[in-house]
XYZ file of C-alpha atoms in Angstrom:
652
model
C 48.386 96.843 99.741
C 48.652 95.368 103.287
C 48.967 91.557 103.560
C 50.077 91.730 107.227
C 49.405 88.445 108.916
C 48.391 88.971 112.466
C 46.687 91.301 115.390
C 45.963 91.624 118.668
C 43.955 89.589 120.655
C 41.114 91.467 121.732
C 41.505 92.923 125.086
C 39.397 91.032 127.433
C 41.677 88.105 126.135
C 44.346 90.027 126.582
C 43.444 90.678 130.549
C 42.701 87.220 130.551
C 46.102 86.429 129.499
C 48.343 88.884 131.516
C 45.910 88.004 135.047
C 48.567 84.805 135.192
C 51.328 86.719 133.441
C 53.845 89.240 135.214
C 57.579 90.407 134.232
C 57.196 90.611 130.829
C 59.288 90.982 127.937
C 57.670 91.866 124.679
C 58.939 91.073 121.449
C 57.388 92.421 118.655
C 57.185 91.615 114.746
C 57.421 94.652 112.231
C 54.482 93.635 110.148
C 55.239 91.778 106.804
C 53.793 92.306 103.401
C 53.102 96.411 103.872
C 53.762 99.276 102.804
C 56.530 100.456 104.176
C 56.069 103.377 105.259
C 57.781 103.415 109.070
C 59.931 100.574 110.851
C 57.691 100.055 114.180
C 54.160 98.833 114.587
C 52.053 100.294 117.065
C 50.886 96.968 118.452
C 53.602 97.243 120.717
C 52.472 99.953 122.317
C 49.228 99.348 122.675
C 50.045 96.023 124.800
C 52.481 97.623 126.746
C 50.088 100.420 128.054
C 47.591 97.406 128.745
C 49.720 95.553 130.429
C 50.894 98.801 132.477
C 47.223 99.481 133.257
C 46.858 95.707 134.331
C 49.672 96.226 137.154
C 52.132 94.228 135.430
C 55.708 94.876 135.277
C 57.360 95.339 131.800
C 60.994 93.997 131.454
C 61.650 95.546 128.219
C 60.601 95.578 124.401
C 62.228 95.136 121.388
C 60.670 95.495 117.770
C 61.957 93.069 114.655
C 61.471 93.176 111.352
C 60.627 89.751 109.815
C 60.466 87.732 113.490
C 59.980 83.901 112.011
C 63.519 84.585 110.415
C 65.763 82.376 112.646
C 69.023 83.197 112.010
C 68.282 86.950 112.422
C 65.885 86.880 115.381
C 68.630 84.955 117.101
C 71.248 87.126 116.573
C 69.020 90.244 117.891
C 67.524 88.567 121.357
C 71.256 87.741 122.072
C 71.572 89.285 125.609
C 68.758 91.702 125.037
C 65.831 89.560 127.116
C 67.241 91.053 131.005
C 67.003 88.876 134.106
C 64.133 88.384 135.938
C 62.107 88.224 132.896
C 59.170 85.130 133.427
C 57.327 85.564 130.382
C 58.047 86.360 126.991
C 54.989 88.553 125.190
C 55.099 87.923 121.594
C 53.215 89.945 119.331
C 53.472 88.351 115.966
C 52.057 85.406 113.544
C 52.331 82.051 114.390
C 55.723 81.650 112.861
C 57.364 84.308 114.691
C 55.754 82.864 118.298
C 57.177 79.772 117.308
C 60.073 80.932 116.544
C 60.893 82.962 119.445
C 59.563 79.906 121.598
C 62.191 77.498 120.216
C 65.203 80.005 121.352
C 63.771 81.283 124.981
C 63.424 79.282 128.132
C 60.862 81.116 129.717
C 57.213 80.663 128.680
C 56.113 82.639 125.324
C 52.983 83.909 125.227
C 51.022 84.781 121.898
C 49.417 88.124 122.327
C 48.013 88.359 118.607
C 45.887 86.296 116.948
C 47.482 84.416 113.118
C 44.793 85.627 110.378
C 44.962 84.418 106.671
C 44.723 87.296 104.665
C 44.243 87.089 101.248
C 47.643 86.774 99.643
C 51.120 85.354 100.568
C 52.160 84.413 103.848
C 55.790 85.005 105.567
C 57.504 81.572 105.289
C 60.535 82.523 106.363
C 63.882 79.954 107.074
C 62.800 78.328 110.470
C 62.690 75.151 111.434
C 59.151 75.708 112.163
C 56.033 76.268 109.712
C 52.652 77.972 111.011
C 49.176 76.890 109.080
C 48.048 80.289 109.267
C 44.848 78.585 110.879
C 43.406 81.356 112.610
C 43.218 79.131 116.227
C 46.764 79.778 118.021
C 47.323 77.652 120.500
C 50.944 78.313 121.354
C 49.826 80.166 124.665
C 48.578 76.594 125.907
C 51.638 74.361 123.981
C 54.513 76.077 125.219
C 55.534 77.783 121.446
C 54.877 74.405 119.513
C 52.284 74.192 117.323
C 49.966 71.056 117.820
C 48.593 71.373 114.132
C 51.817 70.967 112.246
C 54.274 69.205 114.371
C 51.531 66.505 114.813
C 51.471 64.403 111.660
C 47.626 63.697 112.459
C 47.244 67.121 114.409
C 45.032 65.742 117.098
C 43.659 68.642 118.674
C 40.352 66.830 118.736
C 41.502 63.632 120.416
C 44.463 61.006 121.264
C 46.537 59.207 119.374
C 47.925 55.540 119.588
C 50.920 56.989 121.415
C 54.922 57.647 120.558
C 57.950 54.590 120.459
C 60.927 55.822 121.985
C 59.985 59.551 121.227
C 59.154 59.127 117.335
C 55.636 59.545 115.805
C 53.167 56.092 115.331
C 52.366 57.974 111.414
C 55.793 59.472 110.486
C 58.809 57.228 112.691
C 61.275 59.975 111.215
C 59.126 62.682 112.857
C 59.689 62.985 116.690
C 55.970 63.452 119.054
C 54.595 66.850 119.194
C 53.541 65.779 122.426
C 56.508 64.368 124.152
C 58.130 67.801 123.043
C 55.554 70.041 124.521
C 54.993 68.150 127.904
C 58.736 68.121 127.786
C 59.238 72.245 127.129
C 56.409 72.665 129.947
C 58.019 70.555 132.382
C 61.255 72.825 131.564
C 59.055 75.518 132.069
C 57.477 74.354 135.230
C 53.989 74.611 133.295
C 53.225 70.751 132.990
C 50.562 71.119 135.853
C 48.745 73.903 134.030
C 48.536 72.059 130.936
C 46.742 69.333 132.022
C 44.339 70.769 133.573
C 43.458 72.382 130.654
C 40.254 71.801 128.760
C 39.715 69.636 125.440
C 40.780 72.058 122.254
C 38.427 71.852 119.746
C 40.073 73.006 116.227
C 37.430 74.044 113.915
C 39.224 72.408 110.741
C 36.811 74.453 108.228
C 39.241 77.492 108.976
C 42.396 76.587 106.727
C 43.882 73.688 104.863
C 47.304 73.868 106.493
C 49.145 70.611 104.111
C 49.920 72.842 101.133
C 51.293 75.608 102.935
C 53.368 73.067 104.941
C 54.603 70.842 102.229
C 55.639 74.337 100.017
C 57.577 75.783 103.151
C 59.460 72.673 103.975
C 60.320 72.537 100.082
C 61.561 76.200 99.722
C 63.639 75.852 102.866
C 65.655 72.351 102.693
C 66.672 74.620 99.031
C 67.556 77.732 100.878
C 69.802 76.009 103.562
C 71.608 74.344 101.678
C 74.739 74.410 102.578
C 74.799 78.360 103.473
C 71.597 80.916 104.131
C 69.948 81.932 100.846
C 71.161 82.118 97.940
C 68.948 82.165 94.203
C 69.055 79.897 91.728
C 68.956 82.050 87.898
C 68.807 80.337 84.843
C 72.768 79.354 84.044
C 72.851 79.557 80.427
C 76.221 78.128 80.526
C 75.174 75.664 77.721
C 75.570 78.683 75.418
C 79.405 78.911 75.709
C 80.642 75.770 77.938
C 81.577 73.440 75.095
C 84.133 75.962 73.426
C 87.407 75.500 74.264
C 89.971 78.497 74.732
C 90.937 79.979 72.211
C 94.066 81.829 71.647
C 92.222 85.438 70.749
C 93.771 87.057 67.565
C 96.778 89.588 68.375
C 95.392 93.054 69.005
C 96.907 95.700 66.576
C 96.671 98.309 70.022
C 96.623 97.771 73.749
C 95.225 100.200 76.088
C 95.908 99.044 79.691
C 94.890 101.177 82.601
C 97.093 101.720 85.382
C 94.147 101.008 87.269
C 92.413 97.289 86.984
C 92.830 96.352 91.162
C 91.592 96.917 94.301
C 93.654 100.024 95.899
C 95.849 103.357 94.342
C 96.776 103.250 90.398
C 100.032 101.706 89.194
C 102.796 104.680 88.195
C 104.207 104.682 84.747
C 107.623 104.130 84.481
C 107.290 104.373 80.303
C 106.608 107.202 78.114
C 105.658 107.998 74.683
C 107.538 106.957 71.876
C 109.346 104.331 74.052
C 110.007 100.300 72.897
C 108.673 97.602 75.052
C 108.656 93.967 74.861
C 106.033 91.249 76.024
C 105.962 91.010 79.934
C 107.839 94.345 80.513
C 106.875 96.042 83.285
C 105.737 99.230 82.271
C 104.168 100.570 85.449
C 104.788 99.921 89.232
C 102.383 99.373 92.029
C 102.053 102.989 94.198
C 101.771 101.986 97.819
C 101.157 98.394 99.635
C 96.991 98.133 97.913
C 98.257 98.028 94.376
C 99.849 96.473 91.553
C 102.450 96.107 89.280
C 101.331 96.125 85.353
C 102.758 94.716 82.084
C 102.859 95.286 78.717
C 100.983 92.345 77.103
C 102.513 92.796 73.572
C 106.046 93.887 72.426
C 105.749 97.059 70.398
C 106.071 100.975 70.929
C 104.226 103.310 73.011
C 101.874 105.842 71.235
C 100.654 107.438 74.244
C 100.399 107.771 78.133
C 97.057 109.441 78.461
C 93.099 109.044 80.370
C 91.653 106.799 78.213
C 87.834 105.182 78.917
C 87.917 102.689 81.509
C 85.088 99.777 81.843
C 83.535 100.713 84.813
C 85.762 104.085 86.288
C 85.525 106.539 83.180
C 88.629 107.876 82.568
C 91.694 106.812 84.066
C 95.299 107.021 82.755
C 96.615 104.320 80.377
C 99.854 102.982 78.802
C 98.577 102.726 75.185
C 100.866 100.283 72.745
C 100.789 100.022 69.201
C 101.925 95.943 68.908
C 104.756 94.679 66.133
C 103.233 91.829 65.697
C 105.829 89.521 67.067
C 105.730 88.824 70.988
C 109.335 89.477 71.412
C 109.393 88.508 75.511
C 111.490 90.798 77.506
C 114.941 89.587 79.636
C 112.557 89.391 83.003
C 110.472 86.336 81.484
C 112.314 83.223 82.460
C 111.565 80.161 84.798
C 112.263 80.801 88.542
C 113.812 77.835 90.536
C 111.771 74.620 91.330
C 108.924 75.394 93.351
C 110.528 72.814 96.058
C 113.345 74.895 95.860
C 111.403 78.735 96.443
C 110.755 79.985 99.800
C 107.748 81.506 100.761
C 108.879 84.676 100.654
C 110.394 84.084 97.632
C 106.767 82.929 96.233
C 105.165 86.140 97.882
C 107.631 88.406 95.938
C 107.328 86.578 92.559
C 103.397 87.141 92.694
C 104.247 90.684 93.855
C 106.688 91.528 90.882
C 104.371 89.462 88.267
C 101.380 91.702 89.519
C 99.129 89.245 89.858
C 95.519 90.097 91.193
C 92.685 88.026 91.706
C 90.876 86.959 88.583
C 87.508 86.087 89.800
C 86.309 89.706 89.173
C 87.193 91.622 92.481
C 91.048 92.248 90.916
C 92.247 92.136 94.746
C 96.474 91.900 94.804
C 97.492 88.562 95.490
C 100.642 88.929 97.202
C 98.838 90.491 99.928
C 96.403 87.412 100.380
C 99.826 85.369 100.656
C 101.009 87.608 103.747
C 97.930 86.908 106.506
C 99.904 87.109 109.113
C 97.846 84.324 110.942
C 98.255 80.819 110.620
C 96.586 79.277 108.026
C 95.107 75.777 107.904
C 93.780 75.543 104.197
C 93.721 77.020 101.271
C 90.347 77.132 99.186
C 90.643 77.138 95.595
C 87.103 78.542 93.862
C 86.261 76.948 90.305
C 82.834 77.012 91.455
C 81.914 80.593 88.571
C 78.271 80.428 89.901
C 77.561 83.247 88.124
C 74.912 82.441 85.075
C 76.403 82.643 81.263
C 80.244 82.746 82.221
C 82.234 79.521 81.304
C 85.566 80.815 81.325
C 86.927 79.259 84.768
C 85.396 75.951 83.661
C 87.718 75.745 80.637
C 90.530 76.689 82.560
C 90.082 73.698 84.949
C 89.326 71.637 81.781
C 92.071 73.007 79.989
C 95.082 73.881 82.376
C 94.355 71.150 85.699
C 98.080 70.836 86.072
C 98.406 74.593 86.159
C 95.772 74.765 88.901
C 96.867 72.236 91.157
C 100.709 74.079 90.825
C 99.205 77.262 91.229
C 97.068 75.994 94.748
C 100.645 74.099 95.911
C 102.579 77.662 95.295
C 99.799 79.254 97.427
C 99.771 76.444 100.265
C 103.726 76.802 100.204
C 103.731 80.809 100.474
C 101.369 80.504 103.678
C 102.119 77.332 105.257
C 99.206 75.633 104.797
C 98.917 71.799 105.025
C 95.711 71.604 102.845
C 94.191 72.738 99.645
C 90.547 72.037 98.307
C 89.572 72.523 94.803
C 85.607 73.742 94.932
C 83.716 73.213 92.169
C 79.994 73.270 91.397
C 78.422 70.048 90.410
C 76.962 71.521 87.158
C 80.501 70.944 86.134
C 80.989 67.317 86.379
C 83.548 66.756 83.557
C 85.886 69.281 85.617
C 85.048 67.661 88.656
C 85.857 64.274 87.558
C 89.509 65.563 85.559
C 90.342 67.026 88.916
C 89.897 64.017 90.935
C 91.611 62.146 88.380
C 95.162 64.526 88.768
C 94.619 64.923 92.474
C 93.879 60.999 93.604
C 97.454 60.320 94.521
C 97.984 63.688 96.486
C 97.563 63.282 100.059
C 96.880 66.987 100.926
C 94.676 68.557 98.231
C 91.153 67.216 97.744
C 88.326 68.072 95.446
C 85.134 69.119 96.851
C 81.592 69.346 95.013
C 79.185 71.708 96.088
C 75.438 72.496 95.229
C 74.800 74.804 92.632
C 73.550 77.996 93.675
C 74.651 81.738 93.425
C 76.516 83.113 94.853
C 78.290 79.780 95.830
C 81.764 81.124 95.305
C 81.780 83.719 97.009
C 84.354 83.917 99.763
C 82.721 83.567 102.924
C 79.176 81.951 101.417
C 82.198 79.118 99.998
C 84.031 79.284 103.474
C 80.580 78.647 105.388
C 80.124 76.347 103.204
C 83.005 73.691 102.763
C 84.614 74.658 106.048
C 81.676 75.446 108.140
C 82.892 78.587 109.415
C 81.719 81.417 109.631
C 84.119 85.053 108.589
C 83.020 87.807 111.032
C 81.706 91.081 110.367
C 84.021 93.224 108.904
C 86.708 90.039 109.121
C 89.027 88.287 106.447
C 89.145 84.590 105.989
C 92.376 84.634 107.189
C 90.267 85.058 110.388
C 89.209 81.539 110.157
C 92.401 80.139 109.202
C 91.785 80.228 104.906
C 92.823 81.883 101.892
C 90.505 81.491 99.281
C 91.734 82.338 95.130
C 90.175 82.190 92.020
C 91.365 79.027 89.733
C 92.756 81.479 87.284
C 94.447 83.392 89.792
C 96.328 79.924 90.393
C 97.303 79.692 86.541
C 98.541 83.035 86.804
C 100.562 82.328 90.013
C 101.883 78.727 88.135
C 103.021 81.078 84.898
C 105.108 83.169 86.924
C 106.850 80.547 88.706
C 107.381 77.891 85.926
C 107.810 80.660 82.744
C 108.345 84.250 84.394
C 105.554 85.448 82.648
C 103.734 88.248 84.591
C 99.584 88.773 84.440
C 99.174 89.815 80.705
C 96.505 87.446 79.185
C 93.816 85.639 81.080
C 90.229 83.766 80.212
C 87.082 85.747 78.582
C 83.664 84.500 77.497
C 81.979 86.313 75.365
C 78.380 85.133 75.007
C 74.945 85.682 75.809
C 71.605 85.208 73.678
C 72.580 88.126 71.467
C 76.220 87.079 70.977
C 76.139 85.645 67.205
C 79.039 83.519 67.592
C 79.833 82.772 71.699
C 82.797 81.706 72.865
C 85.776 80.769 75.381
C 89.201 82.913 74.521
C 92.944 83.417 76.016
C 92.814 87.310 75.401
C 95.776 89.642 76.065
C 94.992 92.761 78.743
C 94.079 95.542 76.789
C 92.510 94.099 74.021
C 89.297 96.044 73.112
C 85.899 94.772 74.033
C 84.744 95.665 70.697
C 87.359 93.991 68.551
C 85.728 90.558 70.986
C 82.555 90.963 70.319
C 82.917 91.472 66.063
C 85.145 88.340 66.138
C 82.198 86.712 67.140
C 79.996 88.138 64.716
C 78.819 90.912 66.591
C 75.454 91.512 68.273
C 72.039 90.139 67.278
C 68.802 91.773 67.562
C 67.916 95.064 69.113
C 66.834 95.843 73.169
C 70.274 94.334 74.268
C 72.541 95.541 77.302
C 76.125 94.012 77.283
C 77.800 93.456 80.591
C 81.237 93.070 81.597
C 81.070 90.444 84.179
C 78.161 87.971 84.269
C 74.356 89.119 84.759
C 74.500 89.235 88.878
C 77.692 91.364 89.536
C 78.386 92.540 86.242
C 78.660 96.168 84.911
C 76.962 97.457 81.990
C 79.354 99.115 78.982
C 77.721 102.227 78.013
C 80.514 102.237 75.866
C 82.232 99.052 73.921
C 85.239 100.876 72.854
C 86.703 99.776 76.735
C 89.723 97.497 77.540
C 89.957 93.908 78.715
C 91.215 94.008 82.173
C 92.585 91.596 84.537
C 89.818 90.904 86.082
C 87.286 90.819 82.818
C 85.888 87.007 83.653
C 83.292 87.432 80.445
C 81.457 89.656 78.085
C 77.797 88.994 78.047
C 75.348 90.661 75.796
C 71.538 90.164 77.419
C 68.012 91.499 77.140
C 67.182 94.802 78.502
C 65.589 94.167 81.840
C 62.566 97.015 81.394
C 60.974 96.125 84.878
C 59.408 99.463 86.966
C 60.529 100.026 89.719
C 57.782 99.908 92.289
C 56.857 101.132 96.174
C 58.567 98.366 98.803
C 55.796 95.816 100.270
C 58.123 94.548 102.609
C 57.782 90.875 101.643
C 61.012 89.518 103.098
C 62.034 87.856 100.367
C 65.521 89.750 99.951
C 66.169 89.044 103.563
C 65.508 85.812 103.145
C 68.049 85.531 100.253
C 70.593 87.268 101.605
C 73.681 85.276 101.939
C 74.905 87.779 104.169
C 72.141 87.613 106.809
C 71.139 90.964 105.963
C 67.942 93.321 105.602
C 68.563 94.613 102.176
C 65.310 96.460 102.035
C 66.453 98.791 105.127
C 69.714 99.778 103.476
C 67.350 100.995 100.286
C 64.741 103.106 103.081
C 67.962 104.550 105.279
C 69.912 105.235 101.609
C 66.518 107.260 101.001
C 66.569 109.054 104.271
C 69.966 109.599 104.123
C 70.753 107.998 107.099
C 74.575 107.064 107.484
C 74.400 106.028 110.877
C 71.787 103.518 110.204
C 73.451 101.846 107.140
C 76.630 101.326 109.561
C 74.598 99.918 112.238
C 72.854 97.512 109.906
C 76.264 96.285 109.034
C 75.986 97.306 105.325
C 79.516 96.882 104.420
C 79.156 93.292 105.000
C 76.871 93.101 102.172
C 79.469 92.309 98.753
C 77.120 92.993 96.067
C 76.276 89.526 94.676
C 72.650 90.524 93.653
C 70.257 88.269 95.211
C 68.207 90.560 96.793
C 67.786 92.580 93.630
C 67.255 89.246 91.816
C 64.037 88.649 93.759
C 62.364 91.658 94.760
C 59.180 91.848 93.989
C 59.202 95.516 93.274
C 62.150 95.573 91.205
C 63.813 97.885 93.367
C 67.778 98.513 92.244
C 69.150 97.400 95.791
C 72.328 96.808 94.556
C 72.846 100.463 93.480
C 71.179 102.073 96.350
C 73.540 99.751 98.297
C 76.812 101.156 96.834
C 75.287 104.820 96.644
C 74.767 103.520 100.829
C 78.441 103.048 100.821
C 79.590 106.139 99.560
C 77.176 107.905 102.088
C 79.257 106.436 104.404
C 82.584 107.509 103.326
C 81.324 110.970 102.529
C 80.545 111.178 106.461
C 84.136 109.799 107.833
């Protein structure tokens, strides 16, 4: 079904148009709300050979997919319209001519008519909204659109006139007209518009108010604070008022030698050896890795693949526990934080292997070496992602341990300032926070919007610091580290008690979770002992994820470790949505935190085109799951996107 929203003028109008018009640049919009069945329109080409037979002199083209998106179209005119260009040719609907008319200085020129088709219309995030009205008169208004930048939209007569630049109606609205007669004085075109005739708008075409009102709506949501973004149901209320609970001593540990980013840990046990609590029992292999620890004292059974949550098999350091915690001779107190160097930080969070906790299991010690200067350090309580309420208990529950944790990390890279972010659907955290931090002159605690995926490195960098990480960058880039609140528990433990990463915060909840709750659980603990000490599952249909709903991975198996970076065990509905053909609504692009066109990567995954995927920058994209979240076809993007990845590293 084809929704597209715009076509042609017809070409007498068309040779009406280009008998003024010469050096042309022609931007074209990849049709919205299609099938998508190819990338270019022919539209383009037909104006182009038009214009050709016409005399006039084509610049250039360039063809976009989803033109009325700002932030994108901006990026791709960058440097693209050549010199000498005097008109810009835009072949699109009324949002995309607007668009492209706010960010050019030469004169743009609509060469398609805006239709109202039956069905939904591209609102995409400009600044601009387009009534669909069937009339376009951004050929005569120099790109802005007298129907709704005018509150009274007087296209059939004058107004009482402007003070100092603002509307008579709306004095927080500046005048339509001053800004036209302004662009086309810019534009040299002031002459020409006044000697144009009266425009009569024939208002029985389309009610433009609700489309207007609904677009303005969407978008001061979307913008907020960073592009896109969704906003889920939370469900935190499920699990958020349970606080941690010391989980009951496993009888067996299986820890993998692989639960971080980068090469497995080595074993440096065997079978049939004695360990105690905090031992290290295997040691990082290469720079990417990490040390690991036994989390009970007891004997080794075995050193063998066992199932892994989300990498099948991988080899494990399996403990049968005595029962009694005995810690080993390596857990004692380091020196006085004042009195550590930052090396001497870096090295404890080394030895202690200490990843991130927020889910990506990243080692630490290498965030704490950027080898740039670093201005501030962002700590993330913000856990945006729907059910978990883990993080929120630690801040509740361990503040002090936090704000240590953040002064270790400003100390090991030299920062002057921390900032605790936290989501405002948190507000007793926010407020115990403020309370422990009022009297320190260089950490702060900032509250940001709810919306997913707000914690996310650089959406939170964009965010609080208004910065902006660049492709295939670090935040180090920008002058920021940025660490989980857990990770900063974990960071204060090894400093103040010696104790290395071998416990950390679960939830286990979800509609199907009997008996949900918040619990301090060692590493290795089995995902099915958690979920029967909450009463098990209830109901039938039910997927359990490890991770929350967005980024989490489904257990096909429950008989799977804790890890370090196991955040929460959710047990959900089945999602039984069919997966359907792409209509090439936009909406993914327009939720993409990222700035990216999530529906390519799915068409180039198909065609099996590597080049393409690199060229769209896919390995900016971080998985978060918004574009999957809200397509309308229920497309898996998120798994085409990784399948995308490996495509990639199957060429190099």
């Amino acid at each position: 079904m084809n929704y597209t929203k715009y076509a042609l003028k017809d070409n007498e109008e068309l040779k009406s148009l280009l008998a003024s018009s010469d050096d042309l640049f022609v931007v074209a919009c990849n049709k919205c709300f299609k099938e998508f069945e190819t990338v270019n329109e022919p539209d383009c080409d037909t104006f182009v050979q038009l214009a050709s037979e016409q005399g006039r002199k084509i610049t250039g083209t360039v063809k976009v997919d989803f033109l009325c998106n700002k932030l994108l179209t901006e990026k791709k005119l960058k440097d693209v319209i050549p010199e000498g260009t005097k008109n810009v040719a835009v072949i699109s609907c009324g949002l995309g001519i607007q668009t492209v008319a706010e960010l050019e200085e030469v004169p743009v020129l609509a060469a398609a008519n805006t239709l109202n088709y039956t069905g939904n219309h591209g609102m995409a995030l400009t600044e601009k909204t387009c009534g669909a009205c069937a009339q376009c008169y951004l050929n005569i208004t120099g790109g802005i659109c007298p129907v709704v930048d005018c509150s009274k939209g007087l296209l059939n007569g004058q107004c009482g006139g402007a003070k100092d630049g603002k509307c008579e109606v709306d004095p927080k609205k500046d005048c339509a007209w001053e800004k036209i007669y302004q662009r086309l004085e810019k534009q040299g075109r002031q002459k020409e518009f006044l000697e144009e005739p009266v425009q009569l708008r024939d208002y029985s075409k389309v009610d433009v108010k609700a489309i207007s009102e609904y677009v303005k709506k969407i978008r001061d949501i979307r913008l907020s604070g960073y592009n896109g973004g969704v906003h889920p149901e939370e469900n935190k209320e499920l699990a958020e008022s349970f606080p941690l609970k010391k989980f009951p001593e496993p009888e067996t540990v299986v820890i993998p030698l692989s639960m971080h980013v980068g090469k497995p840990a080595v074993p440096i046990v065997k079978e049939g050896d004695t360990v105690k609590l905090g031992q290290k029992i295997a040691e990082a292999d290469g720079f990417v890795s990490s040390n690991i620890h036994s989390s009970v004292s007891g004997t080794v059974v075995a050193v063998e693949p066992r199932k892994h949550p989300n990498r099948g098999e991988v080899m494990s350091i399996v403990i049968r526990s005595d029962g009694k915690n005995t810690p080993d001779e390596s857990v004692r107190p380091n020196k006085p934080l004042e009195e550590l160097s930052p090396e001497e930080i870096v090295e404890i969070v080394k030895e202690k292997g200490i990843t991130g906790m927020g889910g990506a299991g990243f080692p630490t010690f290498i965030k704490l070496k950027p080898g740039k200067p670093i201005d501030t350090v962002l700590l993330n309580g913000c856990e945006c992602e729907p059910y978990l309420t883990a993080d929120h208990r630690v801040l509740l529950e361990y503040a002090d341990d936090v704000i240590y944790g953040l002064k270790a990390i400003m100390k090991a890279v030299d920062a002057p300032k921390g900032i605790i972010v936290i989501e405002d659907n948190k507000p007793d955290a926010i407020a115990l926070l403020q309370s422990r931090t009022e009297n320190l002159d260089n950490i702060e605690v900032q509250t940001v919007r709810t919306k997913y995926p707000q914690g996310a490195e650089k959406t939170l960098i964009k965010n609080v610091l208004k910065r902006l990480v660049p492709s295939g960058g670090l935040p180090a880039d920008v002058g920021t580290v940025v660490d989980n609140v857990s990770t900063a528990v974990a960071i204060s433990d090894a400093i103040q008690k010696g104790m290395p990463l071998v416990e950390r915060a679960v939830s286990v909840t979800g509609e199907h979770i009997a008996n949900p709750g918040n619990f301090m659980v060692k590493i290795g603990t089995s995902v099915k002992t958690l979920i029967d000490y909450c009463g098990g599952i209830a109901g039938e249909d039910v997927t359990v994820k490890m991770g929350g709903p967005m980024m989490g991975f489904p257990l096909t198996d429950e008989d799977v470790p804790v890890i370090k970076g196991t955040n929460g065990i959710i047990a959900i509905d089945i999602d039984h949505t069919k997966e359907e053909e792409c209509i090439k609504c936009g909406r993914c692009v327009d939720v993409c935190p990222m700035e990216l066109a999530p529906l390519n990567f799915a068409k180039y995954v198909k065609e099996g085109n590597a080049q393409a995927l690199l060229d769209n920058h896919i390995r900016d994209c971080f998985e978060c799951g918004c574009c999957q979240y809200i397509c309308s076809s229920k497309i898996p993007l998120v798994e085409r996107i990784r399948t995308g990845k490996k495509m990639i590293m199957e060429v190099k």
